[in-house]
XYZ file of C-alpha atoms in Angstrom:
676
model
C 14.646 8.756 -24.615
C 13.229 6.012 -22.400
C 11.542 2.921 -23.824
C 8.027 4.204 -23.077
C 8.477 7.896 -23.839
C 7.049 7.857 -27.367
C 3.964 6.031 -26.141
C 3.500 8.260 -23.091
C 4.202 11.571 -24.879
C 3.173 10.947 -28.499
C 3.386 13.460 -31.295
C 1.371 11.253 -33.671
C -1.433 8.804 -32.934
C -2.961 5.972 -34.957
C -6.444 4.729 -34.047
C -7.047 1.223 -35.385
C -10.724 0.315 -35.775
C -13.927 2.139 -36.586
C -16.286 1.325 -33.751
C -17.642 3.598 -31.041
C -14.638 3.122 -28.781
C -12.221 4.197 -31.508
C -14.314 7.190 -32.489
C -14.290 8.186 -28.810
C -10.488 8.152 -28.817
C -10.447 10.683 -31.638
C -12.994 12.832 -29.776
C -11.019 12.730 -26.521
C -7.787 13.672 -28.297
C -9.508 16.696 -29.808
C -11.116 17.751 -26.534
C -7.860 17.639 -24.564
C -6.081 19.620 -27.264
C -3.837 17.120 -29.035
C -2.045 19.089 -31.746
C -0.356 16.271 -33.657
C -1.752 14.150 -36.499
C -4.415 11.533 -35.747
C -4.576 8.687 -38.267
C -7.635 6.417 -38.284
C -6.935 2.969 -39.711
C -9.773 0.925 -41.231
C -9.729 -1.429 -44.234
C -13.015 -0.242 -45.803
C -13.830 3.285 -44.616
C -12.680 6.469 -46.286
C -13.031 8.632 -43.197
C -13.763 8.360 -39.471
C -14.891 11.322 -37.376
C -14.093 13.629 -40.285
C -10.516 12.401 -40.630
C -9.243 10.523 -43.702
C -8.768 6.845 -42.917
C -5.882 4.630 -43.982
C -6.520 1.081 -45.138
C -3.622 -0.468 -43.219
C -0.681 0.223 -40.951
C 1.575 -0.009 -43.985
C -0.273 2.926 -45.587
C 0.444 5.368 -42.730
C 2.740 8.297 -43.628
C 5.257 7.322 -40.929
C 5.379 4.988 -37.947
C 3.084 6.461 -35.257
C 4.406 7.277 -31.833
C 1.353 5.634 -30.254
C -1.559 3.541 -31.420
C -4.909 2.671 -29.888
C -5.997 -0.785 -31.050
C -9.776 -1.111 -30.776
C -10.404 -4.347 -32.686
C -11.108 -7.909 -31.518
C -8.465 -10.028 -29.827
C -7.497 -12.067 -32.899
C -7.053 -8.956 -35.042
C -5.258 -7.203 -32.169
C -2.440 -9.736 -32.322
C -2.002 -9.107 -36.047
C -2.117 -5.311 -35.701
C 0.446 -5.350 -32.897
C 2.797 -7.321 -35.115
C 2.336 -4.875 -37.987
C 2.947 -1.863 -35.734
C 6.105 -3.444 -34.340
C 7.438 -4.152 -37.826
C 6.675 -0.570 -38.859
C 8.630 0.822 -35.880
C 5.778 2.336 -33.870
C 6.493 3.762 -30.425
C 3.913 1.624 -28.636
C 0.284 0.555 -28.499
C -2.753 0.358 -26.236
C -4.428 -3.056 -26.472
C -8.083 -2.467 -25.617
C -9.543 -5.893 -26.360
C -10.372 -8.430 -23.651
C -10.489 -12.213 -23.854
C -6.877 -12.895 -22.963
C -5.412 -14.252 -19.713
C -7.997 -12.475 -17.566
C -10.605 -14.760 -19.158
C -8.598 -17.989 -18.980
C -11.331 -19.658 -16.923
C -13.896 -18.957 -19.639
C -11.733 -19.145 -22.776
C -9.410 -22.107 -23.156
C -7.132 -20.180 -25.514
C -7.017 -16.910 -23.514
C -3.543 -17.441 -22.096
C -2.214 -18.620 -25.474
C -3.613 -15.529 -27.217
C -1.846 -13.325 -24.663
C 1.469 -15.069 -25.298
C 0.966 -14.547 -29.024
C 0.296 -10.847 -28.414
C 3.548 -10.422 -26.485
C 5.498 -12.301 -29.130
C 4.029 -10.121 -31.871
C 4.980 -6.942 -29.991
C 8.624 -7.907 -29.645
C 10.471 -4.898 -28.229
C 7.613 -2.465 -28.949
C 5.888 -1.433 -25.688
C 2.243 -2.368 -25.248
C -0.174 -1.591 -22.424
C -2.796 -4.205 -21.628
C -4.511 -6.076 -23.079
C -7.879 -5.474 -21.429
C -7.165 -1.845 -20.578
C -8.403 1.639 -21.422
C -5.019 3.177 -22.074
C -3.467 6.499 -21.238
C -4.265 10.194 -20.726
C -1.459 12.752 -20.733
C -2.860 16.073 -19.484
C 0.532 17.796 -19.649
C 0.998 17.509 -23.409
C -2.623 16.891 -24.395
C -2.845 13.281 -25.547
C -5.715 10.907 -24.762
C -5.463 7.340 -26.017
C -8.687 6.775 -24.136
C -12.014 5.360 -25.388
C -14.420 6.755 -22.800
C -15.300 9.814 -20.740
C -12.844 11.231 -18.219
C -12.623 14.290 -16.002
C -9.034 15.395 -16.544
C -7.996 18.898 -17.605
C -4.771 20.247 -19.011
C -2.181 21.141 -16.388
C 1.466 22.152 -16.225
C 2.418 19.788 -13.398
C 0.668 17.237 -11.239
C 0.568 13.687 -9.979
C 0.635 10.541 -12.073
C -1.732 7.650 -11.357
C -1.467 4.084 -12.640
C -4.307 1.650 -12.022
C -5.037 -2.013 -12.630
C -8.714 -1.225 -13.209
C -9.946 0.928 -16.064
C -13.225 1.757 -14.351
C -11.502 2.878 -11.168
C -9.281 5.094 -13.286
C -12.342 6.791 -14.778
C -13.780 7.366 -11.306
C -10.539 8.904 -10.074
C -10.403 11.338 -12.995
C -13.867 12.599 -12.066
C -12.675 13.915 -8.686
C -13.578 17.490 -7.789
C -10.972 17.930 -5.074
C -8.634 20.237 -6.970
C -5.936 17.587 -7.431
C -4.057 18.159 -10.697
C -3.639 14.781 -12.416
C -0.867 14.912 -14.987
C -1.136 11.312 -16.209
C -3.694 8.555 -15.860
C -2.604 5.155 -17.153
C -4.138 1.708 -16.928
C -2.132 -1.504 -16.881
C -4.774 -4.139 -17.621
C -3.337 -7.640 -17.787
C 0.261 -6.359 -17.753
C 1.115 -8.936 -20.399
C 4.340 -7.162 -21.310
C 4.570 -3.820 -19.497
C 3.769 -3.880 -15.810
C 2.484 -1.412 -13.281
C 5.974 -0.675 -11.974
C 7.436 -0.072 -15.438
C 4.646 2.353 -16.320
C 5.108 4.145 -13.005
C 8.856 4.417 -13.550
C 8.351 5.999 -16.971
C 5.945 8.587 -15.538
C 8.220 9.431 -12.614
C 10.929 10.355 -15.111
C 8.830 13.305 -16.280
C 10.082 16.316 -14.256
C 6.551 17.750 -14.256
C 5.268 14.795 -12.217
C 5.349 15.541 -8.482
C 4.152 12.238 -6.972
C 2.986 8.806 -8.089
C -0.191 6.983 -7.126
C -0.615 3.266 -7.757
C -3.842 1.278 -7.573
C -2.497 -2.194 -6.806
C -4.373 -5.463 -7.014
C -1.283 -7.627 -7.261
C 2.486 -7.216 -7.623
C 3.558 -9.597 -10.347
C 7.111 -8.388 -11.063
C 8.965 -7.912 -7.785
C 12.342 -6.857 -9.291
C 10.626 -4.162 -11.379
C 8.770 -2.900 -8.322
C 11.973 -2.718 -6.294
C 13.590 -0.770 -9.137
C 10.634 1.650 -9.139
C 11.046 2.273 -5.401
C 14.779 2.940 -5.809
C 14.074 5.347 -8.670
C 11.450 7.210 -6.643
C 13.855 7.510 -3.718
C 16.643 8.803 -5.970
C 14.307 11.367 -7.564
C 12.872 12.404 -4.208
C 9.326 11.768 -5.422
C 6.845 10.113 -3.047
C 4.739 7.114 -4.022
C 1.408 6.128 -2.467
C -0.610 2.980 -3.136
C -4.326 2.247 -3.060
C -3.998 -1.403 -2.032
C -6.894 -3.787 -2.518
C -7.144 -7.534 -2.010
C -7.306 -7.953 1.770
C -10.604 -9.840 1.699
C -11.122 -13.291 0.209
C -13.822 -11.858 -2.048
C -11.461 -9.176 -3.333
C -8.750 -11.757 -4.001
C -11.163 -13.922 -5.994
C -12.286 -10.908 -8.031
C -8.759 -9.753 -8.700
C -7.605 -13.101 -10.092
C -10.502 -13.265 -12.529
C -10.187 -9.589 -13.401
C -6.515 -9.026 -14.037
C -4.876 -12.446 -14.120
C -2.103 -10.956 -11.980
C -0.181 -12.804 -9.314
C -1.526 -11.274 -6.133
C 0.348 -13.144 -3.432
C -0.678 -12.382 0.111
C -2.096 -9.052 1.179
C 0.149 -9.089 4.245
C 3.188 -9.640 2.036
C 2.237 -6.780 -0.272
C 1.713 -4.394 2.627
C 4.985 -5.445 4.235
C 6.761 -4.781 0.945
C 5.172 -1.351 0.495
C 6.003 -0.363 4.062
C 9.591 -1.570 3.653
C 9.965 0.606 0.552
C 8.521 3.742 2.169
C 5.385 3.682 0.006
C 2.216 4.995 1.625
C -0.685 2.551 1.884
C -4.324 3.630 1.478
C -7.465 1.515 1.666
C -9.927 4.161 0.466
C -10.016 6.033 -2.879
C -10.851 9.371 -1.242
C -7.961 9.092 1.204
C -5.748 8.044 -1.715
C -6.548 11.290 -3.552
C -6.164 13.433 -0.430
C -2.769 11.859 0.279
C -1.637 12.527 -3.283
C -2.808 16.113 -2.902
C -0.755 16.564 0.268
C 2.295 15.055 -1.417
C 1.819 17.186 -4.539
C 1.785 20.450 -2.594
C 4.374 19.675 0.094
C 6.552 16.921 -1.363
C 6.002 15.047 1.894
C 5.908 15.828 5.607
C 8.449 14.953 8.262
C 6.273 13.724 11.139
C 2.747 13.351 12.506
C 3.039 16.494 14.663
C 0.488 19.081 13.546
C -1.263 22.231 14.735
C -5.005 22.712 14.344
C -6.705 26.121 14.240
C -10.411 26.879 13.944
C -12.928 29.438 15.146
C -15.087 26.767 16.785
C -14.659 24.664 19.878
C -16.674 21.912 18.221
C -14.287 21.776 15.288
C -11.308 21.749 17.645
C -12.812 18.780 19.493
C -13.501 16.931 16.242
C -9.915 17.432 15.134
C -8.639 16.161 18.480
C -10.821 13.044 18.458
C -10.353 12.108 14.808
C -6.647 12.887 14.992
C -6.153 10.670 18.022
C -7.792 7.772 16.164
C -5.210 8.203 13.384
C -2.227 8.530 15.727
C -1.829 12.251 15.009
C 0.050 14.259 17.640
C -1.046 17.773 18.646
C 2.005 19.072 20.577
C 1.432 21.294 23.571
C 2.085 24.973 22.976
C 5.520 26.330 23.726
C 6.450 29.704 25.155
C 6.953 31.413 21.777
C 3.596 30.139 20.526
C 1.736 31.275 23.644
C 3.354 34.682 23.613
C 2.503 35.279 19.943
C -1.031 33.929 20.251
C -1.772 36.074 23.291
C -0.681 39.155 21.363
C -2.914 38.178 18.432
C -5.986 36.991 20.343
C -6.009 38.897 23.624
C -6.807 37.520 27.072
C -10.262 36.000 26.414
C -9.157 33.003 24.328
C -7.965 29.771 25.970
C -4.722 28.763 24.306
C -4.346 25.105 23.314
C -3.636 22.807 20.396
C -6.118 22.227 18.756
C -6.869 25.936 19.028
C -10.296 27.572 19.022
C -9.331 31.142 18.107
C -12.989 32.265 18.354
C -14.386 34.932 16.028
C -12.770 38.016 17.558
C -10.351 38.295 14.623
C -12.764 37.024 11.928
C -12.580 39.299 8.907
C -9.220 40.805 9.958
C -6.689 39.348 7.538
C -3.612 40.695 9.305
C -4.768 39.516 12.733
C -5.510 36.034 11.437
C -2.099 35.913 9.737
C -0.503 36.928 13.056
C -2.455 34.164 14.845
C -1.566 31.473 12.313
C 2.079 32.544 12.252
C 2.338 32.409 16.044
C 0.851 28.926 16.099
C 3.392 27.722 13.546
C 6.415 28.635 15.705
C 6.389 25.164 17.242
C 8.046 21.913 16.161
C 5.417 20.966 13.602
C 5.189 19.132 10.286
C 1.937 20.799 9.192
C -0.426 23.554 10.273
C -4.146 23.008 9.642
C -6.916 25.609 9.540
C -10.464 24.212 9.651
C -12.695 26.118 7.240
C -15.971 25.006 5.643
C -17.034 27.188 2.718
C -20.722 28.093 2.255
C -22.483 26.703 -0.802
C -21.175 28.747 -3.744
C -24.501 28.432 -5.593
C -26.295 30.283 -2.795
C -23.812 32.527 -1.012
C -20.826 34.731 -1.639
C -18.048 34.125 0.871
C -15.568 37.044 0.928
C -14.802 36.597 4.647
C -13.900 32.964 4.083
C -11.571 34.001 1.306
C -9.836 36.306 3.785
C -8.827 33.250 5.828
C -6.977 31.917 2.793
C -5.411 35.347 2.253
C -4.205 35.282 5.872
C -2.751 31.778 5.426
C -0.876 32.927 2.324
C 0.684 35.731 4.406
C 1.773 33.359 7.170
C 5.511 32.923 7.473
C 5.787 29.513 9.109
C 8.413 26.802 9.373
C 6.057 24.158 7.988
C 3.437 24.046 5.226
C -0.187 24.959 5.831
C -3.390 23.127 4.988
C -7.037 24.136 5.047
C -9.494 21.399 6.044
C -13.235 21.308 5.473
C -15.254 19.205 7.891
C -17.254 17.731 4.999
C -15.855 16.965 1.523
C -18.613 18.941 -0.227
C -17.704 22.069 1.748
C -14.413 22.445 -0.152
C -15.416 23.841 -3.590
C -13.189 22.750 -6.442
C -12.364 26.331 -7.418
C -11.268 27.071 -3.855
C -9.113 23.930 -3.786
C -7.439 24.924 -7.046
C -6.783 28.432 -5.695
C -5.247 26.973 -2.524
C -2.872 24.756 -4.478
C -1.771 27.754 -6.526
C -0.962 29.503 -3.212
C 0.971 26.499 -1.866
C -1.777 25.592 0.623
C -3.044 21.996 0.871
C -6.866 21.987 0.428
C -8.226 18.940 2.238
C -11.797 17.882 1.393
C -13.154 16.197 4.520
C -11.771 16.145 8.044
C -11.524 12.383 8.551
C -9.987 11.879 5.112
C -7.520 14.704 5.728
C -6.289 13.270 9.013
C -5.978 9.795 7.493
C -3.924 11.282 4.647
C -1.692 13.150 7.098
C -1.072 9.945 9.058
C -0.172 8.048 5.878
C 2.170 10.761 4.627
C 3.808 11.039 8.051
C 4.600 7.325 7.939
C 6.254 7.568 4.522
C 9.745 8.097 5.835
C 12.038 7.392 2.944
C 14.004 4.343 4.088
C 17.706 3.882 3.930
C 18.892 1.488 1.262
C 17.975 -1.992 2.495
C 18.678 -5.452 1.078
C 16.168 -6.682 -1.457
C 13.650 -9.194 -0.104
C 14.795 -12.788 -0.349
C 13.444 -14.527 -3.423
C 11.715 -17.825 -2.627
C 12.342 -20.962 -4.584
C 9.723 -23.169 -6.209
C 9.920 -26.313 -4.093
C 8.379 -29.538 -5.323
C 6.175 -31.425 -2.896
C 5.140 -30.518 0.620
C 6.162 -32.416 3.760
C 5.358 -31.358 7.321
C 8.105 -32.236 9.799
C 7.200 -33.623 13.186
C 7.500 -31.214 16.075
C 10.667 -32.925 17.275
C 12.185 -32.763 13.784
C 11.214 -29.102 13.445
C 12.798 -28.162 16.761
C 15.954 -30.060 15.918
C 16.201 -28.267 12.582
C 15.637 -24.852 14.184
C 18.181 -25.619 16.887
C 20.871 -25.719 14.182
C 20.065 -22.014 13.596
C 20.267 -21.183 17.300
C 16.648 -21.418 18.479
C 16.245 -22.762 22.008
C 13.549 -25.295 22.889
C 12.713 -27.251 26.065
C 14.451 -30.468 27.023
C 12.468 -33.269 25.416
C 12.138 -36.967 24.732
C 9.924 -39.075 22.453
C 7.896 -42.100 23.496
C 5.761 -44.705 21.720
C 3.623 -45.918 24.636
C 2.164 -44.426 27.840
C 4.643 -46.298 30.091
C 7.549 -45.066 27.950
C 6.158 -41.531 28.269
C 6.087 -41.808 32.080
C 9.659 -43.076 32.142
C 10.851 -40.313 29.832
C 9.173 -37.711 32.036
C 10.990 -39.054 35.087
C 14.318 -38.630 33.277
C 13.494 -35.030 32.242
C 12.238 -33.927 35.659
C 8.860 -32.603 36.737
C 6.669 -30.771 35.967
C 6.402 -31.734 32.283
C 4.225 -31.273 29.219
C 2.978 -34.189 27.097
C 1.961 -33.753 23.464
C 0.503 -36.087 20.871
C 2.721 -36.135 17.788
C 1.515 -35.528 14.264
C -1.203 -33.032 15.216
C -0.834 -29.428 14.071
C -3.294 -27.676 16.402
C -2.773 -29.664 19.546
C -4.772 -27.526 21.984
C -7.967 -27.748 19.917
C -7.505 -31.522 19.498
C -6.859 -32.159 23.187
C -3.382 -33.374 22.302
C -1.429 -31.337 24.837
C -1.512 -31.464 28.636
C 0.526 -29.037 30.748
C 2.109 -29.064 34.174
C 2.015 -32.804 34.886
C 3.577 -33.385 38.339
C 4.504 -37.124 38.366
C 4.845 -40.291 36.211
C 1.328 -41.462 37.028
C -0.213 -38.243 35.723
C 1.855 -38.529 32.549
C 0.752 -42.106 31.891
C -2.922 -41.265 32.510
C -2.739 -38.328 30.091
C -1.063 -40.467 27.427
C -3.685 -43.231 27.658
C -6.571 -40.882 26.829
C -4.724 -38.992 24.110
C -5.494 -39.970 20.508
C -1.957 -40.228 19.158
C 0.443 -42.911 17.969
C 3.479 -41.374 19.700
C 4.248 -38.725 22.265
C 6.636 -35.841 22.921
C 7.445 -35.136 26.555
C 9.028 -31.774 27.411
C 10.097 -29.864 30.450
C 7.603 -27.262 31.629
C 8.956 -23.727 31.194
C 8.083 -21.628 34.257
C 7.958 -17.860 34.622
C 6.614 -16.907 31.203
C 5.487 -13.280 31.026
C 4.188 -13.470 27.437
C 3.734 -15.864 24.550
C 4.573 -14.881 20.988
C 4.044 -16.280 17.531
C 6.906 -16.236 15.019
C 5.841 -17.346 11.562
C 7.388 -17.187 8.112
C 5.442 -18.015 4.940
C 6.786 -18.360 1.426
C 4.987 -15.716 -0.673
C 5.799 -16.176 -4.380
C 4.880 -12.558 -5.221
C 6.782 -10.767 -2.462
C 9.363 -13.023 -0.805
C 9.274 -14.514 2.673
C 6.768 -12.840 5.015
C 7.656 -12.792 8.713
C 4.663 -12.504 11.047
C 5.072 -11.590 14.706
C 2.175 -11.535 17.130
C 0.488 -12.655 20.291
C 0.919 -16.408 20.506
C -0.450 -19.468 22.208
C -4.193 -19.958 22.521
C -4.758 -16.204 21.978
C -3.394 -16.108 18.426
C -6.713 -16.340 16.564
C -8.662 -14.548 19.292
C -6.502 -11.423 19.543
C -5.300 -11.228 15.923
C -2.512 -9.022 17.205
C 0.088 -9.393 14.478
C 2.472 -7.425 12.332
C 4.334 -8.496 9.197
C 7.771 -7.802 7.741
C 9.643 -9.058 4.720
C 12.882 -10.949 5.209
C 15.632 -10.106 5.697
C 14.767 -7.799 8.581
C 17.267 -6.065 10.838
C 17.314 -6.487 14.605
C 16.188 -2.866 15.035
C 13.289 -3.294 12.602
C 12.143 -6.447 14.369
C 12.347 -4.658 17.712
C 10.255 -1.762 16.384
C 7.679 -4.209 15.014
C 7.356 -5.930 18.391
C 6.835 -2.577 20.079
C 3.901 -1.905 17.749
C 1.965 -4.957 18.985
C -0.874 -4.577 21.456
C 0.774 -7.240 23.605
C 3.996 -5.209 23.863
C 3.188 -4.029 27.433
C 3.397 -7.676 28.558
C 6.882 -7.961 27.075
C 7.899 -4.613 28.558
C 6.665 -5.520 32.057
C 3.001 -4.875 32.822
C 1.821 -3.497 36.176
C 4.943 -4.304 38.080
C 5.599 -7.701 36.532
C 9.125 -8.358 35.267
C 9.766 -7.693 31.575
C 10.735 -10.361 29.101
C 14.339 -10.629 28.024
C 14.023 -8.653 24.794
C 17.486 -9.633 23.591
C 16.543 -13.302 23.924
C 13.298 -12.683 22.029
C 15.145 -10.914 19.221
C 17.724 -13.709 19.133
C 14.885 -16.196 18.691
C 13.365 -14.265 15.782
C 16.746 -13.906 14.119
C 17.361 -17.635 14.585
C 14.167 -18.361 12.643
C 15.324 -15.896 9.987
C 18.692 -17.671 9.789
C 16.900 -20.995 9.273
C 14.857 -19.472 6.440
C 17.997 -18.126 4.772
C 19.569 -21.581 4.865
C 16.476 -23.139 3.246
C 15.305 -20.540 0.705
C 14.940 -23.044 -2.114
C 12.814 -25.599 -0.270
C 10.891 -23.860 2.528
C 7.110 -23.412 2.434
C 6.468 -22.339 6.011
C 7.918 -22.275 9.503
C 6.037 -21.389 12.662
C 7.020 -21.163 16.301
C 3.934 -20.871 18.504
C 4.221 -20.217 21.295
C 7.607 -18.735 21.962
C 7.567 -18.562 25.747
C 9.176 -15.297 26.821
C 10.593 -15.216 30.351
C 12.675 -12.613 32.216
C 15.790 -14.580 31.285
C 15.093 -16.488 28.079
C 12.881 -17.125 25.039
C 12.080 -20.769 24.334
C 10.146 -22.378 21.478
C 7.427 -24.487 23.039
C 6.040 -25.679 19.685
C 7.215 -25.537 16.078
C 6.015 -26.508 12.617
C 8.061 -26.681 9.409
C 6.712 -27.425 5.939
C 9.317 -28.117 3.291
C 9.545 -29.415 -0.244
C 12.452 -30.422 -2.405
C 14.555 -28.535 -4.913
C 13.175 -29.189 -8.410
């Protein structure tokens, strides 16, 4: 038995408190069919909701498997301690006023520490959370309404927001939800630990996580390894990209959020799907529940409308979906099924010649699925069930069920409301994915296609906690990076304009002059390029607002400029950012992020995903950059980070000038502290 199993699958439940929330817990347990004993606990009431009440935890017949604690925060700490001493299996801590309210309550953080101490080894969820619904065994430690129904298998969802969890349970998309759990403040038991416990249930097919912040990186890495070993996919609804969302999340959950880029890089590294929209999140879980996952983004689309075929093509292209051209076997089979009057293509408009003929439609769908495909999609919008019967539409599903294809099938409604819940449930029972909404379906397919389970990779490097923050001069930064193998231009420092002119003459023209001690030199007018002689260097130095100067050789023949940046992210590790560099960095915002360490192949793939990649590859007849030199430069920065894990805050090379023969750091910044 795992540590959380008694709490997640209780056979006895104690409800501590007599208010509305606690009475609701008893009601929800009854409605979902809980068949074990429910023991209300209240010091002065004889009965609650028709059940005899016990005056204290000590008076209970035996230690409960799970308890819902619906009293104030001070009493919650005491009750948790009593449950732990009694040997209870775990507790839901409903009360707020702990670390999430530290800005308003001076003792909030201290109360949370007291709660964890009182729990000891007994698992607790929260505080500041709604709790848990188990629709497989019929247990609802839940103080409010919800939309879940009993099921025999389904997906598990863990959220960091109780209200979002309620909203997700109210879905009418046919998705069977086996568990809904909320994590609240994660004072003792975190999102990843809850998810790991739910994945262990063989009836759970996939895991969905609503993530505001990842506070326990080792636990999250362990969850990803467990999911990979079990062959169960995980998808995340990730929030916190905007500054407003980050401010809300800190006040709401008191979790360590880290950077959004770091979180997304971590999820991608672990093969976890990333959603930004609740509807897409549910549609992705539905796809994973029915299929277990898909192997690529290559799909077939079939509909009896040219307009629907065009919509699929356009919306699919926006999501990076591939509609492979038809092969010989597909064309031959489709021609036999559809006759000579139908133009054969993918997406396919099969017209209405075979509408109402189940066998002919099955023949058509089967022929289409003879290609190299990950999924076959049939577009079908059902009429309103409150106004029309739709036997012909049902025949399409019958034909899909008869189709003997190499890949799974999905039915897609153009609009979410045109996929009735009863139809969606019937489809799932037949092994057909019922997508509610075309755009949401294609987004879900793209996410699932990108969830290639990764090979075992090294864990992200754990950053230190450096004390202080010192920014090295550019010359110091380049010297430090040179020890790791990063090339930079020939350079010299000077204190006065005449010294700058003399240094330039020694380096050789043309040169660049920079004012030292200025981070964003271009904006400050502290960099002048392509100076041809000593006089030009001295003139530039005299008008530059700087106490000292760096003179460098001018690097000719650049075909592209890149940014290489690494930031210490306490929640996720060290985040490597690659992107378009130089003066275009903020304008283009063409970046991608990885966690370190990253392999040479992974870095190469990331570069190829940038919009500026055509410049590196050789654009319109221009020579390509030396990709090996570029990769060497990135790996040199990574090597520097590895050598300074305990003290590094940030390192940035911008721009890295990429030429047909080399990659040279034209500017660099390093921020470091000291080991505590």
